[in-house]
C-alpha positions as a printed NumPy array, in Angstrom:
array([[189.82 , 205.831,  68.239],
       [189.251, 206.052,  64.481],
       [190.156, 203.022,  62.547],
       [192.834, 203.67 ,  59.963],
       [191.558, 203.213,  56.388],
       [193.325, 200.924,  53.867],
       [192.196, 201.685,  50.391],
       [193.088, 199.272,  47.663],
       [192.734, 200.408,  43.876],
       [192.322, 197.493,  41.443],
       [190.715, 194.075,  41.869],
       [193.438, 192.089,  40.088],
       [195.886, 189.385,  41.555],
       [197.794, 191.983,  43.74 ],
       [194.814, 193.772,  45.108],
       [192.47 , 190.998,  45.973],
       [195.294, 188.754,  47.393],
       [196.284, 191.569,  49.553],
       [192.769, 192.26 ,  50.924],
       [192.096, 188.518,  51.497],
       [195.229, 188.334,  53.557],
       [194.405, 191.612,  55.51 ],
       [190.927, 190.282,  56.269],
       [192.471, 187.123,  57.809],
       [195.315, 188.779,  59.714],
       [193.571, 192.012,  60.935],
       [190.764, 192.222,  63.474],
       [187.703, 194.265,  62.35 ],
       [188.68 , 196.932,  64.914],
       [192.345, 197.334,  63.51 ],
       [191.466, 198.756,  60.21 ],
       [188.603, 199.57 ,  57.629],
       [189.214, 197.999,  54.355],
       [188.061, 199.621,  51.028],
       [188.329, 198.182,  47.39 ],
       [187.853, 200.457,  44.409],
       [186.96 , 198.425,  41.301],
       [184.645, 199.023,  38.315],
       [183.785, 195.415,  38.215],
       [182.45 , 193.069,  40.952],
       [184.724, 190.163,  39.991],
       [188.385, 189.331,  39.841],
       [189.382, 188.269,  36.215],
       [191.834, 185.29 ,  35.808],
       [193.39 , 186.934,  32.805],
       [195.659, 183.979,  31.67 ],
       [192.578, 182.067,  30.47 ],
       [191.007, 184.66 ,  28.462],
       [192.07 , 183.063,  25.09 ],
       [189.891, 180.016,  26.172],
       [186.937, 182.314,  26.715],
       [187.419, 183.856,  23.202],
       [187.596, 180.408,  21.839],
       [184.476, 179.112,  23.64 ],
       [186.371, 176.486,  25.612],
       [185.39 , 178.247,  28.774],
       [182.32 , 180.277,  29.742],
       [182.951, 183.954,  30.734],
       [181.709, 183.105,  34.31 ],
       [184.428, 180.401,  34.702],
       [187.21 , 183.045,  34.875],
       [185.248, 185.735,  36.723],
       [185.565, 185.174,  40.477],
       [183.181, 187.071,  42.53 ],
       [184.713, 189.717,  44.891],
       [181.896, 189.205,  47.278],
       [182.523, 185.54 ,  47.505],
       [186.219, 186.184,  48.366],
       [186.105, 189.291,  50.409],
       [183.622, 189.334,  53.218],
       [184.671, 192.318,  55.296],
       [185.836, 194.658,  52.602],
       [183.667, 197.572,  51.447],
       [183.647, 197.515,  47.749],
       [183.215, 200.9  ,  45.993],
       [181.962, 200.267,  42.415],
       [183.731, 202.631,  40.201],
       [187.233, 203.492,  38.911],
       [189.975, 205.647,  40.377],
       [190.749, 208.551,  38.128],
       [193.17 , 210.397,  40.205],
       [195.168, 210.469,  43.49 ],
       [196.416, 213.437,  45.536],
       [199.087, 211.637,  47.567],
       [199.808, 214.864,  49.689],
       [196.214, 215.089,  50.906],
       [195.812, 211.301,  50.903],
       [192.703, 211.437,  48.887],
       [191.629, 209.233,  45.864],
       [189.346, 210.631,  43.337],
       [186.765, 208.091,  42.144],
       [184.129, 208.05 ,  39.2  ],
       [181.509, 205.717,  40.48 ],
       [179.625, 203.406,  37.946],
       [176.656, 205.875,  38.282],
       [178.9  , 208.687,  36.773],
       [179.172, 210.586,  40.077],
       [182.686, 211.773,  40.98 ],
       [183.576, 211.356,  44.625],
       [186.597, 211.551,  46.871],
       [187.75 , 208.933,  49.192],
       [190.363, 209.665,  51.945],
       [192.791, 207.096,  53.148],
       [195.461, 206.324,  55.563],
       [197.171, 203.528,  53.574],
       [196.843, 203.198,  49.808],
       [197.624, 200.164,  47.78 ],
       [198.   , 201.115,  44.031],
       [197.271, 197.87 ,  42.13 ],
       [195.49 , 199.368,  39.171],
       [196.863, 196.981,  36.716],
       [197.587, 197.853,  33.065],
       [196.058, 198.658,  29.74 ],
       [196.76 , 197.446,  26.289],
       [200.057, 199.057,  24.971],
       [199.364, 200.92 ,  21.823],
       [201.422, 202.887,  19.403],
       [200.632, 205.947,  17.197],
       [199.564, 203.581,  14.288],
       [196.925, 205.126,  11.995],
       [193.587, 203.244,  12.553],
       [194.747, 201.084,  15.321],
       [192.404, 202.331,  18.023],
       [189.361, 202.4  ,  15.657],
       [189.838, 199.086,  14.084],
       [192.158, 196.976,  16.362],
       [190.674, 194.555,  18.826],
       [192.126, 193.926,  22.292],
       [192.255, 190.806,  24.519],
       [192.539, 192.438,  28.031],
       [189.101, 192.057,  29.47 ],
       [186.203, 189.668,  29.718],
       [183.936, 191.82 ,  27.468],
       [186.539, 191.979,  24.768],
       [187.171, 188.202,  24.846],
       [183.355, 187.498,  24.486],
       [183.031, 190.058,  21.842],
       [185.97 , 188.677,  19.89 ],
       [184.387, 185.332,  19.895],
       [181.183, 186.651,  18.347],
       [183.238, 188.712,  15.908],
       [185.111, 185.875,  14.633],
       [182.102, 183.615,  14.131],
       [180.448, 186.509,  12.424],
       [183.222, 186.617,   9.871],
       [182.595, 182.934,   9.067],
       [178.878, 183.751,   8.561],
       [179.463, 186.593,   6.401],
       [181.941, 184.714,   4.396],
       [179.649, 181.9  ,   3.89 ],
       [176.819, 184.299,   2.767],
       [178.806, 186.462,   0.303],
       [179.365, 185.646,  -3.415],
       [182.378, 188.084,  -3.604],
       [185.623, 186.11 ,  -3.558],
       [187.631, 189.049,  -2.462],
       [185.484, 189.865,   0.43 ],
       [185.323, 186.089,   1.486],
       [189.193, 185.938,   1.519],
       [189.412, 189.225,   3.556],
       [186.752, 187.867,   5.979],
       [188.609, 184.618,   6.507],
       [192.01 , 186.267,   7.199],
       [192.663, 186.946,  10.813],
       [195.739, 188.88 ,  11.908],
       [197.093, 188.773,  15.554],
       [199.852, 191.171,  16.573],
       [202.095, 190.166,  19.454],
       [204.315, 187.11 ,  19.558],
       [204.403, 186.881,  23.328],
       [202.421, 184.261,  25.244],
       [199.128, 186.286,  25.102],
       [199.218, 186.765,  21.346],
       [200.445, 183.272,  20.711],
       [197.819, 181.711,  22.826],
       [195.015, 183.889,  21.338],
       [195.976, 182.907,  17.8  ],
       [196.345, 179.28 ,  18.664],
       [192.99 , 179.082,  20.454],
       [191.076, 181.02 ,  17.891],
       [192.641, 179.077,  14.982],
       [191.114, 175.836,  16.556],
       [187.934, 177.542,  16.861],
       [187.608, 178.555,  13.169],
       [189.139, 175.156,  11.983],
       [186.41 , 173.26 ,  13.869],
       [183.646, 175.664,  13.056],
       [184.322, 175.688,   9.288],
       [182.954, 172.089,   9.202],
       [179.511, 173.452,   9.842],
       [179.61 , 175.645,   6.71 ],
       [179.18 , 173.386,   3.428],
       [180.374, 176.146,   1.2  ],
       [183.468, 176.943,   3.119],
       [186.873, 175.294,   2.878],
       [189.253, 174.977,   5.834],
       [192.201, 175.922,   3.48 ],
       [190.602, 179.415,   2.895],
       [190.9  , 180.401,   6.593],
       [194.227, 182.262,   7.047],
       [195.695, 183.116,  10.432],
       [198.589, 185.358,  10.545],
       [200.722, 186.215,  13.603],
       [202.856, 189.37 ,  13.461],
       [205.688, 190.495,  15.849],
       [208.505, 192.932,  15.65 ],
       [210.722, 190.561,  17.532],
       [212.962, 188.183,  15.566],
       [211.453, 185.041,  17.208],
       [208.223, 183.759,  18.9  ],
       [207.824, 183.569,  22.612],
       [211.134, 185.096,  23.713],
       [210.26 , 184.538,  27.297],
       [210.626, 180.829,  26.864],
       [213.873, 180.804,  25.032],
       [214.755, 179.943,  21.434],
       [214.212, 176.211,  21.54 ],
       [210.573, 176.239,  22.826],
       [209.757, 179.137,  20.699],
       [210.737, 177.297,  17.581],
       [208.852, 174.208,  18.797],
       [205.709, 176.481,  19.321],
       [206.197, 177.926,  15.812],
       [206.469, 174.347,  14.339],
       [203.312, 173.268,  16.053],
       [201.272, 176.326,  14.889],
       [202.798, 176.239,  11.342],
       [201.642, 172.608,  11.107],
       [198.068, 173.896,  11.869],
       [198.383, 176.524,   9.061],
       [199.219, 179.699,  11.083],
       [201.568, 181.991,   9.184],
       [204.265, 184.089,  10.742],
       [205.683, 187.499,   9.962],
       [208.469, 188.191,  12.564],
       [210.793, 191.166,  12.473],
       [207.959, 193.44 ,  11.223],
       [204.705, 195.303,  12.648],
       [201.621, 197.171,  11.53 ],
       [202.148, 200.377,   9.54 ],
       [198.376, 201.222,   9.417],
       [194.872, 199.527,   9.56 ],
       [191.528, 200.175,   8.361],
       [188.169, 198.492,   8.241],
       [189.206, 196.088,   5.372],
       [193.105, 195.799,   5.415],
       [196.15 , 195.691,   7.538],
       [199.35 , 197.246,   6.129],
       [202.668, 195.908,   7.398],
       [205.924, 197.703,   7.802],
       [207.513, 195.607,   5.273],
       [205.131, 196.898,   2.596],
       [202.619, 194.079,   2.399],
       [198.965, 194.723,   2.544],
       [196.768, 191.933,   4.016],
       [193.073, 192.232,   3.298],
       [191.425, 191.525,   6.584],
       [188.447, 192.631,   8.724],
       [190.226, 191.306,  11.996],
       [193.209, 192.897,  13.631],
       [193.777, 191.408,  17.214],
       [196.253, 193.626,  19.143],
       [198.112, 191.867,  21.946],
       [201.481, 193.561,  21.628],
       [202.131, 194.185,  25.314],
       [200.801, 196.238,  28.145],
       [201.244, 199.671,  29.639],
       [200.73 , 200.618,  33.238],
       [197.4  , 202.24 ,  34.137],
       [197.127, 205.937,  33.301],
       [196.304, 206.347,  36.904],
       [200.123, 206.271,  37.625],
       [200.577, 209.447,  35.819],
       [198.193, 211.428,  38.063],
       [200.636, 210.973,  40.973],
       [203.533, 212.887,  39.43 ],
       [205.806, 210.296,  40.928],
       [208.923, 208.676,  39.494],
       [208.358, 205.894,  36.853],
       [210.343, 203.304,  35.261],
       [209.201, 202.499,  31.507],
       [205.888, 203.907,  32.549],
       [205.459, 201.876,  35.763],
       [205.417, 203.485,  39.104],
       [208.902, 203.181,  40.712],
       [208.653, 200.937,  43.882],
       [211.097, 199.695,  46.392],
       [211.601, 196.092,  47.191],
       [209.25 , 196.482,  50.157],
       [206.567, 197.626,  47.703],
       [206.533, 201.233,  48.998],
       [206.57 , 204.308,  46.758],
       [209.636, 206.444,  47.801],
       [208.737, 209.972,  48.975],
       [205.021, 209.131,  49.451],
       [203.694, 208.508,  52.896],
       [201.449, 205.431,  53.236],
       [201.565, 204.645,  49.539],
       [202.211, 200.902,  48.243],
       [202.387, 199.689,  44.7  ],
       [202.263, 196.186,  43.095],
       [201.208, 194.373,  40.01 ],
       [201.432, 195.56 ,  36.427],
       [201.382, 199.178,  37.469],
       [204.518, 198.961,  39.604],
       [208.195, 198.635,  38.748],
       [209.29 , 196.255,  41.646],
       [213.042, 195.389,  41.689],
       [213.419, 191.628,  41.076],
       [215.65 , 190.823,  44.015],
       [215.961, 187.29 ,  42.982],
       [217.699, 188.252,  39.839],
       [219.591, 191.085,  41.108],
       [220.972, 194.171,  39.309],
       [218.514, 196.41 ,  37.471],
       [215.968, 193.728,  36.752],
       [212.368, 194.362,  37.461],
       [209.572, 191.791,  37.997],
       [207.756, 191.113,  34.861],
       [204.014, 192.151,  34.735],
       [202.667, 188.45 ,  35.274],
       [199.978, 186.994,  37.369],
       [202.427, 184.805,  39.13 ],
       [204.448, 187.935,  40.527],
       [201.284, 190.086,  41.186],
       [199.705, 187.385,  43.324],
       [202.697, 186.892,  45.418],
       [203.267, 190.692,  45.808],
       [199.789, 191.041,  47.169],
       [200.709, 188.702,  50.098],
       [203.932, 190.602,  50.883],
       [201.864, 193.911,  50.504],
       [199.426, 192.83 ,  53.15 ],
       [202.194, 191.716,  55.488],
       [204.067, 195.064,  55.129],
       [200.824, 197.091,  55.65 ],
       [200.278, 195.169,  58.941],
       [203.785, 195.739,  59.85 ],
       [203.54 , 199.541,  59.21 ],
       [200.325, 199.616,  61.287],
       [202.018, 197.813,  64.249],
       [205.354, 199.622,  63.976],
       [207.305, 196.679,  62.736],
       [209.919, 196.434,  59.987],
       [208.903, 195.822,  56.463],
       [210.172, 192.843,  54.489],
       [211.26 , 192.899,  50.759],
       [209.477, 190.978,  47.968],
       [211.593, 188.111,  46.883],
       [210.361, 185.416,  44.386],
       [212.154, 183.329,  41.83 ],
       [210.036, 182.999,  38.728],
       [208.671, 179.563,  38.416],
       [208.476, 179.671,  34.724],
       [205.8  , 180.108,  32.181],
       [203.146, 177.936,  30.414],
       [201.676, 178.519,  27.042],
       [198.588, 176.532,  26.184],
       [198.217, 176.336,  22.422],
       [194.895, 174.306,  22.514],
       [194.074, 170.703,  22.257],
       [197.275, 168.556,  22.854],
       [199.604, 171.415,  22.012],
       [201.484, 173.386,  24.428],
       [204.922, 174.597,  25.536],
       [206.017, 175.025,  29.111],
       [209.116, 175.797,  31.069],
       [208.371, 175.026,  34.816],
       [211.419, 175.507,  37.042],
       [213.698, 175.668,  33.841],
       [212.496, 172.282,  32.553],
       [211.594, 172.693,  28.78 ],
       [208.388, 170.728,  27.998],
       [206.148, 170.464,  24.769],
       [203.167, 168.542,  23.689],
       [200.936, 166.527,  26.203],
       [203.319, 166.816,  29.206],
       [203.449, 170.647,  28.706],
       [199.718, 170.817,  28.318],
       [199.284, 168.72 ,  31.744],
       [201.578, 171.202,  33.391],
       [199.873, 174.306,  31.758],
       [196.29 , 173.261,  32.885],
       [197.546, 171.96 ,  36.302],
       [199.136, 175.265,  36.967],
       [196.056, 177.271,  35.992],
       [193.712, 175.019,  38.226],
       [196.04 , 175.631,  41.099],
       [196.311, 179.282,  40.543],
       [192.587, 179.897,  40.26 ],
       [191.651, 181.582,  43.613],
       [188.549, 179.483,  44.717],
       [187.439, 175.781,  44.425],
       [184.198, 176.981,  42.75 ],
       [186.332, 178.57 ,  39.826],
       [188.419, 175.451,  39.637],
       [185.426, 173.254,  39.435],
       [183.786, 175.346,  36.651],
       [186.947, 175.472,  34.653],
       [187.613, 171.782,  34.965],
       [183.891, 171.099,  33.948],
       [184.138, 173.332,  30.783],
       [187.324, 171.827,  29.757],
       [185.872, 168.258,  30.086],
       [182.59 , 169.24 ,  28.316],
       [184.457, 170.922,  25.468],
       [186.814, 167.944,  25.025],
       [183.893, 165.474,  24.867],
       [181.088, 167.442,  23.242],
       [182.889, 170.248,  21.259],
       [181.454, 173.651,  20.568],
       [178.157, 174.721,  19.049],
       [179.781, 177.91 ,  17.671],
       [176.855, 180.253,  18.733],
       [177.14 , 183.834,  18.034],
       [175.322, 185.739,  20.722],
       [175.313, 189.175,  19.364],
       [175.006, 190.622,  22.816],
       [177.131, 193.703,  21.809],
       [176.158, 193.797,  18.121],
       [175.746, 197.578,  18.223],
       [179.418, 198.133,  19.426],
       [182.311, 197.76 ,  17.162],
       [184.329, 196.113,  19.787],
       [187.532, 197.864,  19.161],
       [190.209, 199.19 ,  21.42 ],
       [188.549, 202.613,  21.359],
       [185.337, 201.041,  22.772],
       [186.968, 199.108,  25.629],
       [189.997, 200.986,  26.627],
       [188.711, 204.059,  28.635],
       [192.125, 205.794,  29.003],
       [190.506, 209.325,  28.567],
       [188.87 , 209.338,  31.96 ],
       [191.826, 210.043,  34.151],
       [192.557, 213.449,  35.522],
       [195.595, 215.637,  35.424],
       [197.302, 216.389,  38.843],
       [195.872, 219.841,  38.776],
       [192.331, 218.493,  38.31 ],
       [192.945, 215.965,  41.018],
       [193.937, 218.774,  43.436],
       [190.675, 220.704,  42.499],
       [188.638, 217.705,  43.904],
       [190.805, 217.022,  46.966],
       [191.128, 220.588,  48.092],
       [187.729, 221.079,  49.562],
       [188.258, 217.937,  51.587],
       [191.562, 219.026,  52.861],
       [190.094, 222.433,  53.897],
       [187.403, 220.592,  55.969],
       [190.229, 218.696,  57.782]])
């Protein structure tokens, strides 16, 4: 008998956790496991700000897929379309070749992209923090601004080079601003003709307060910590336009700056749109059992899926966090096995354990199990949580070693220039134009269906 093929799209928390559990619970003869991913590692996304700040090396947060998955066939490429009727996934391999991969059970865990709006100049001049390459490139860019500011004799250009604008008051934007502010504050001591007071970090968000996920009290505490370090805030406003030398805000102000870091939320992978299925705020509508209604053999989880939050009840959806994605992956695997063995599926139920926000150094705010913490206790909880959540002992050892080395020896603030010929903007890293329309997907899957 032919083994059923389980195809997983996406090597994030949900996809990799699902495959690792399937490898453990299914015998080799029960199913063929295939993973579609353009990279050969699983990224621990919550620690990207530490990579951008140079506290961690990129390899510390990139966990080898081949180390974790021993029986899964890895297809190096990106899924660009799905024909759920024909049960075919269209893939563009890293060689550029377009191929089709049939499946029996499909797990759509394609994650998310940076959420952008129709803001003039944003994609051409804004910088993201969603991938390892973006984080590494951003570090180079920030250090380059210090180098240029130190070299120029133009006071206006120096001021613009030393002003950094971060958009997004959630934990991603707040951690990015906090970690990079510590980088520039420490690095400026190596530039005799620059003064720490010349460096300006500006955090912008349309929401009325910082870190709404943690509540008003902790949000204000985080603001107080960051304001003490010199970070300025513009809440209740957003970006009207951006170009190479300035950021214009919706309140009419113009901030001369060569750096706009955009972290204003995420949007489900464009792969979702190729299905023609029901969506909720852009995410694929899923059942509590992580199936997609009306599509045989299709499961969804993580940032790309709108999964009902059974623990909260009502119309609540699970937020797009690593915590939920990782746990959804385990339930996904169990439900796929149940489907193969003719057993009932179980719903995904998990009560959020809270959030941790690492602001660098001794600064942090955390809310584990509803308990509000700040300062060193919050920092201990935040770093302990990350160490526990990292998927391998090797990754934990690397992260702990990097944290210790940085705390003891500091940073050399080296600019690698490994991507000096790329602007490093959202346009460079967000490949959202590669996805097919439903009609184009069918053109690829039709010959395969005819052979069957």
